[in-house]
Short mmCIF file of C-alpha atoms in Angstrom, two decimals:
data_model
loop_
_atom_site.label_atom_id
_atom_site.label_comp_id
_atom_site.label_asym_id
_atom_site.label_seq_id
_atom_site.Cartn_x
_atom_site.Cartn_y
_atom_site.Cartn_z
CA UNK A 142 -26.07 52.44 -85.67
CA UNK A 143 -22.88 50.54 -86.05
CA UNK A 144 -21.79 51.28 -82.66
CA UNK A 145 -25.25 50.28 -81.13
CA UNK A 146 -24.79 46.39 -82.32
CA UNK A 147 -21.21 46.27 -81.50
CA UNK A 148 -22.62 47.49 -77.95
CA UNK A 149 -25.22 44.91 -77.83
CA UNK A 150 -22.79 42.22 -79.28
CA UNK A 151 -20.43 43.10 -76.18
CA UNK A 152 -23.06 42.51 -73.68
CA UNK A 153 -23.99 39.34 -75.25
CA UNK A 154 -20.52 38.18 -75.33
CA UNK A 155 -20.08 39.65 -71.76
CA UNK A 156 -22.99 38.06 -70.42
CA UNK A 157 -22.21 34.56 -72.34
CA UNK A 158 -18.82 34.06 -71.08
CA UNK A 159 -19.87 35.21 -67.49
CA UNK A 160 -22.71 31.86 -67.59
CA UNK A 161 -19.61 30.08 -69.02
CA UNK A 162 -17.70 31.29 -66.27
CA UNK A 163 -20.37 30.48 -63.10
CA UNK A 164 -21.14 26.64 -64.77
CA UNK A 165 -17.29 26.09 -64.87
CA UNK A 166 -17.33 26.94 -61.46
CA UNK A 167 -20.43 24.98 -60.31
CA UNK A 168 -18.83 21.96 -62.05
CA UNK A 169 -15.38 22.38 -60.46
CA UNK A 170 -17.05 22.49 -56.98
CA UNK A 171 -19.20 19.18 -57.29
CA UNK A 172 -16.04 17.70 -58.83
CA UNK A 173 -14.32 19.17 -55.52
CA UNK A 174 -17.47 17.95 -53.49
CA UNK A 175 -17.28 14.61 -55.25
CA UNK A 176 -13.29 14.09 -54.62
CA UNK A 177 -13.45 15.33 -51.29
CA UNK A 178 -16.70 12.85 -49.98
CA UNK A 179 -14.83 10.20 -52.11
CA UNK A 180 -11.48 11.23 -50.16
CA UNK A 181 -13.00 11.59 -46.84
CA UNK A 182 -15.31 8.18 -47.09
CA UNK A 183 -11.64 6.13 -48.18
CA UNK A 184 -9.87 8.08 -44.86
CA UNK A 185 -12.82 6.94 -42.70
CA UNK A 186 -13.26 3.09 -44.26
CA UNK A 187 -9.64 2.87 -44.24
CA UNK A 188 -9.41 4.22 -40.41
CA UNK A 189 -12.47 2.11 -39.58
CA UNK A 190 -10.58 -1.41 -41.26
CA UNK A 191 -7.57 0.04 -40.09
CA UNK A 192 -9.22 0.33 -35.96
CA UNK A 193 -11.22 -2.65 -36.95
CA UNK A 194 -7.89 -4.44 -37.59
CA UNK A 195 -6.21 -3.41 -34.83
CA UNK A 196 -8.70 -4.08 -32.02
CA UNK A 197 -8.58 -8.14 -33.53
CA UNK A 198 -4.92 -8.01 -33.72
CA UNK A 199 -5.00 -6.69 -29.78
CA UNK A 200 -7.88 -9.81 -28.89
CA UNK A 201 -5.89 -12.08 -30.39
CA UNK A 202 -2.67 -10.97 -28.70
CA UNK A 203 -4.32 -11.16 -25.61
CA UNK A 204 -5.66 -14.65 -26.09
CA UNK A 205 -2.47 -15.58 -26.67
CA UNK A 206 -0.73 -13.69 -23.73
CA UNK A 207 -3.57 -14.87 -21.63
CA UNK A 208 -3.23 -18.59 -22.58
CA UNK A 209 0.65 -18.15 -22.32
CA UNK A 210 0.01 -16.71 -18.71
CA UNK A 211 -1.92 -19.31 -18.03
CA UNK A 212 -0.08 -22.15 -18.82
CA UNK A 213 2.58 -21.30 -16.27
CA UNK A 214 0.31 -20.60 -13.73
CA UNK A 215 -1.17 -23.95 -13.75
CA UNK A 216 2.42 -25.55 -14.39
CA UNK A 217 3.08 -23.61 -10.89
CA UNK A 218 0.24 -24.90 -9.40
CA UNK A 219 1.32 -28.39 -10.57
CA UNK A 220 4.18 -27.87 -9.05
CA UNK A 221 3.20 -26.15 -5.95
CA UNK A 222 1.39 -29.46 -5.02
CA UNK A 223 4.51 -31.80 -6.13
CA UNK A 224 6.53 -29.47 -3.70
CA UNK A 225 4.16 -29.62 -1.06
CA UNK A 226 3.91 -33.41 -1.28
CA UNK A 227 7.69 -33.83 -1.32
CA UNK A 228 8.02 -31.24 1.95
CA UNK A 229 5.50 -33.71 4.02
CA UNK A 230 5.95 -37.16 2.96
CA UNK A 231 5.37 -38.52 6.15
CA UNK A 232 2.16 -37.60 6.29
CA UNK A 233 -0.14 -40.60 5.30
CA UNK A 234 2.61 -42.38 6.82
CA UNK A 235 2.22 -40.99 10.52
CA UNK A 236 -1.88 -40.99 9.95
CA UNK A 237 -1.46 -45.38 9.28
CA UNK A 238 0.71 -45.45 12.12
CA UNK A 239 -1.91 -43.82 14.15
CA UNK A 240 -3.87 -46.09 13.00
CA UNK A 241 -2.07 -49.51 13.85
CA UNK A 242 -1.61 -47.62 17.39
CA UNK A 243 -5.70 -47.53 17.33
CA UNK A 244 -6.38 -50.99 16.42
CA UNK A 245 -6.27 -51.78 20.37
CA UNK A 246 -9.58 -50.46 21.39
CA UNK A 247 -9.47 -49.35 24.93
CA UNK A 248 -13.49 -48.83 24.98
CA UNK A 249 -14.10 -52.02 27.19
CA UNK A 250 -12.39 -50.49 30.15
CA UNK A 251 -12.76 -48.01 32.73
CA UNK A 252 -11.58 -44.27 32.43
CA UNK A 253 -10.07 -45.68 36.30
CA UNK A 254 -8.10 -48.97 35.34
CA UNK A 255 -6.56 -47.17 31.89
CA UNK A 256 -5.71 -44.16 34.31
CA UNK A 257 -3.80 -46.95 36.88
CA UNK A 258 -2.42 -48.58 34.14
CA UNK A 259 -0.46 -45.21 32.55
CA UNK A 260 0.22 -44.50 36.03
CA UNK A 261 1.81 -47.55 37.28
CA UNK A 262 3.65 -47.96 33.53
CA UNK A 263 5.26 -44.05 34.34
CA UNK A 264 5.84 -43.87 37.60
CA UNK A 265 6.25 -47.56 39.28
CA UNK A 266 10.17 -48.66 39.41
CA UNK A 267 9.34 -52.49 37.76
CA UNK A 268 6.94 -53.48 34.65
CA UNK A 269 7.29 -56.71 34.41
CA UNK A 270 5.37 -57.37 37.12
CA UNK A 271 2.57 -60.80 37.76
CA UNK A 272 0.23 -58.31 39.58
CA UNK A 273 -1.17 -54.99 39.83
CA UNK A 274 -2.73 -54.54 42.84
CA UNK A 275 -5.13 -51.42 43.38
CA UNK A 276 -6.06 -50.34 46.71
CA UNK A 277 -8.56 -47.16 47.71
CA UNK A 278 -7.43 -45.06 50.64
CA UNK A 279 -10.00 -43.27 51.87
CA UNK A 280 -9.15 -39.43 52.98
CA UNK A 281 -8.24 -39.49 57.03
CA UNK A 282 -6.15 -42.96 56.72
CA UNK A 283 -2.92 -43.72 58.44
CA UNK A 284 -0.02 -43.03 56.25
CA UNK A 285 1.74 -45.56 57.72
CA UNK A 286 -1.49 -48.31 59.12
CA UNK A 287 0.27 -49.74 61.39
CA UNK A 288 0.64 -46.84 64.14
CA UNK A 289 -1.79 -44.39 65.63
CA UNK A 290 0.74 -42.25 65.73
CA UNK A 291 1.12 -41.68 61.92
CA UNK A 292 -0.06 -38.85 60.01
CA UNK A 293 -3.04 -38.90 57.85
CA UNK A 294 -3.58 -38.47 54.23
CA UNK A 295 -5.18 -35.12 53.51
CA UNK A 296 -7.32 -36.58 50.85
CA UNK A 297 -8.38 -39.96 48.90
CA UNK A 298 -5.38 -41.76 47.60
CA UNK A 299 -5.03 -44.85 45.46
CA UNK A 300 -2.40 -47.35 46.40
CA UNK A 301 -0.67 -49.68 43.32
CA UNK A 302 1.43 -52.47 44.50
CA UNK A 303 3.17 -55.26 42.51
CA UNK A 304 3.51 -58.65 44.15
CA UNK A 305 7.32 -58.56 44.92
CA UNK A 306 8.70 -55.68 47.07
CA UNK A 307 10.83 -54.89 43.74
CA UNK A 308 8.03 -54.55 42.12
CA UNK A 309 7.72 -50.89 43.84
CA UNK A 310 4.70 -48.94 44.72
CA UNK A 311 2.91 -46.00 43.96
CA UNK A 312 0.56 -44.08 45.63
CA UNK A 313 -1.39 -41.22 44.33
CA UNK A 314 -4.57 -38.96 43.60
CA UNK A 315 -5.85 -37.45 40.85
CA UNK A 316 -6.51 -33.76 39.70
CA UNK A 317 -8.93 -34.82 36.75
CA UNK A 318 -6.72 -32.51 34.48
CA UNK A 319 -3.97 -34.96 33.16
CA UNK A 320 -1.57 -34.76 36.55
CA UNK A 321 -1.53 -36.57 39.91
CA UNK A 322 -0.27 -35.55 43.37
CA UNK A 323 2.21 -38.70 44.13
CA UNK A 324 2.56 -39.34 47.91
CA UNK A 325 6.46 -41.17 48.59
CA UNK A 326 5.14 -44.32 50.68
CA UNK A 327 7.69 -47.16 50.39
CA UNK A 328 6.52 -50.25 49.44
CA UNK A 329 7.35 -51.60 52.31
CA UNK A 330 7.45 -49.50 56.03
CA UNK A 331 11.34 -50.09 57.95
CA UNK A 332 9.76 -51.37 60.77
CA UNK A 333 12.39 -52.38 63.94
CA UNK A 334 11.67 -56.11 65.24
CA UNK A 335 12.99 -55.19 68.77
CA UNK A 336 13.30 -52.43 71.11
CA UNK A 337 10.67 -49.60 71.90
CA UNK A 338 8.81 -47.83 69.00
CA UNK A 339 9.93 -44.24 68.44
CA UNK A 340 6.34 -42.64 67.82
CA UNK A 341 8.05 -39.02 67.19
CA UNK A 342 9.44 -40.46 64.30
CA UNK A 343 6.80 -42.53 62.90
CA UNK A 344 4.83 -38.80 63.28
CA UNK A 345 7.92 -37.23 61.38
CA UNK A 346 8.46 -39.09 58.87
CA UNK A 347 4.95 -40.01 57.71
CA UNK A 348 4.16 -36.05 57.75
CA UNK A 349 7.22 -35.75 55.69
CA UNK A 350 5.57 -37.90 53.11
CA UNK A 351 2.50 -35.32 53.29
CA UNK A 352 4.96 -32.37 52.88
CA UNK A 353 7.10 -33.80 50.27
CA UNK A 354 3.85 -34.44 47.64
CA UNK A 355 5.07 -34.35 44.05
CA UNK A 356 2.42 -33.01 41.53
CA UNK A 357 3.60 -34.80 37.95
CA UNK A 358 2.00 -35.34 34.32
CA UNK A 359 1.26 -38.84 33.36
CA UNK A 360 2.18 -38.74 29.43
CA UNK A 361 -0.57 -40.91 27.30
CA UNK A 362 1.38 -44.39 26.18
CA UNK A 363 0.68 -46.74 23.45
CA UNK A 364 -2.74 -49.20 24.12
CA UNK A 365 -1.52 -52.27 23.76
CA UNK A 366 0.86 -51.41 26.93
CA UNK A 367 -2.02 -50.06 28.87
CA UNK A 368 -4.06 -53.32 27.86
CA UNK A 369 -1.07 -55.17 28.99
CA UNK A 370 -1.27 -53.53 32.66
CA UNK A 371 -5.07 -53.29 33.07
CA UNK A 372 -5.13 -56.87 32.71
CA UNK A 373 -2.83 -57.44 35.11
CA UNK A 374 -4.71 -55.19 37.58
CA UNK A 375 -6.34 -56.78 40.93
CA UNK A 376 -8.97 -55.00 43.53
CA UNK A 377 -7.86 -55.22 46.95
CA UNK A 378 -9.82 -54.74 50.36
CA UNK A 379 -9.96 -50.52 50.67
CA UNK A 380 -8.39 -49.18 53.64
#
């Protein structure tokens, strides 16, 4: 009988510290559950604040790098355009002198008398002349009009002629493209005052002048020089 209650009395002490043993357990593991979520939710806020931190640190870094890198850029632009400036500083200088070069207006004239005027002022051997005389050749003329025997010109000419034989002379045609064909005709033909006329030579030497045609540029002058000449110019009888 004895031995049955110290039996039962074993399995209820058994039994008792085994429920002792499974709630100490339970407890342990929420206190391990507890720690852990606690553990893991401080890793994560921290990493979070931590990333959070970081990412403002980098945005403001880059502000700052940005507006540095800025700075110099437009510093260098600044100083792109003083450079630039100081490499051309004759630039508004040569535009007003084109100006003052345009205040003669060459609109009341002809595109003919402004084209004898830069002619005669590159080509003829005098400028300071009284007159510019301006005579049309037609093509088929005598070279030299006073004998039959003379060639001809091969196309229309114009003649320019100051008033003095120093003056020079110059005749010419145009091309329309800038240049004229100038024809060597002396101002003046050597014509002998006695003794038979040698018509081979008058032949030669005026169909040397036909041979010997120069083609040449006539360079653009300043207007108040062509203004000068055009009013000088006079309209002869044609030939």
């Amino acid at each position: 009988m004895k031995n049955s209650k110290k039996h039962i009395y074993s399995h209820v002490i058994l039994i008792f510290i085994v429920f002792m043993t499974a709630g100490c357990q339970d407890i342990k593991g929420k206190e391990t559950t507890l720690t852990t979520g606690e553990d893991e939710s401080g890793v994560n806020h921290h990493t979070e604040t931590g990333s959070t931190e970081k990412e403002s640190d980098q945005t403001d870094s880059s502000e700052e790098k940005g507006t540095s890198k800025n700075q110099p850029e437009s510093a260098s632009s600044k100083g792109s355009g003083e450079d630039q400036s100081k490499a051309n500083p004759s630039n508004s200088v040569n535009s007003n002198q084109y100006s003052e070069g345009e205040k003669v207006d060459l609109t009341p004239y002809t595109s003919n008398e402004i084209e004898w005027a830069r002619v005669w002022h590159q080509l003829a051997p005098n400028q300071q002349i009284d007159k510019m005389y301006v005579r049309k050749i037609s093509a088929g003329s005598l070279i030299n009009p006073n004998h039959e025997e003379s060639a001809v010109y091969p196309e229309d000419v114009i003649q320019l002629e100051g008033t003095r034989l120093v003056d020079g002379a110059v005749t010419y045609s145009g091309n329309g493209d800038g240049t004229v064909n100038v024809y060597n005709v002396p101002a003046r033909w050597n014509e002998k005052l006695n003794g038979e006329v040698d018509n081979d030579e008058i032949k030669k030497v005026t169909e040397d002048v036909m041979k010997t045609t120069k083609q040449v540029r006539i360079e653009a002058v300043s207007n108040e020089d062509i203004v000068a000449l055009i009013e000088k110019i006079q309209m002869v009888d044609p030939q």
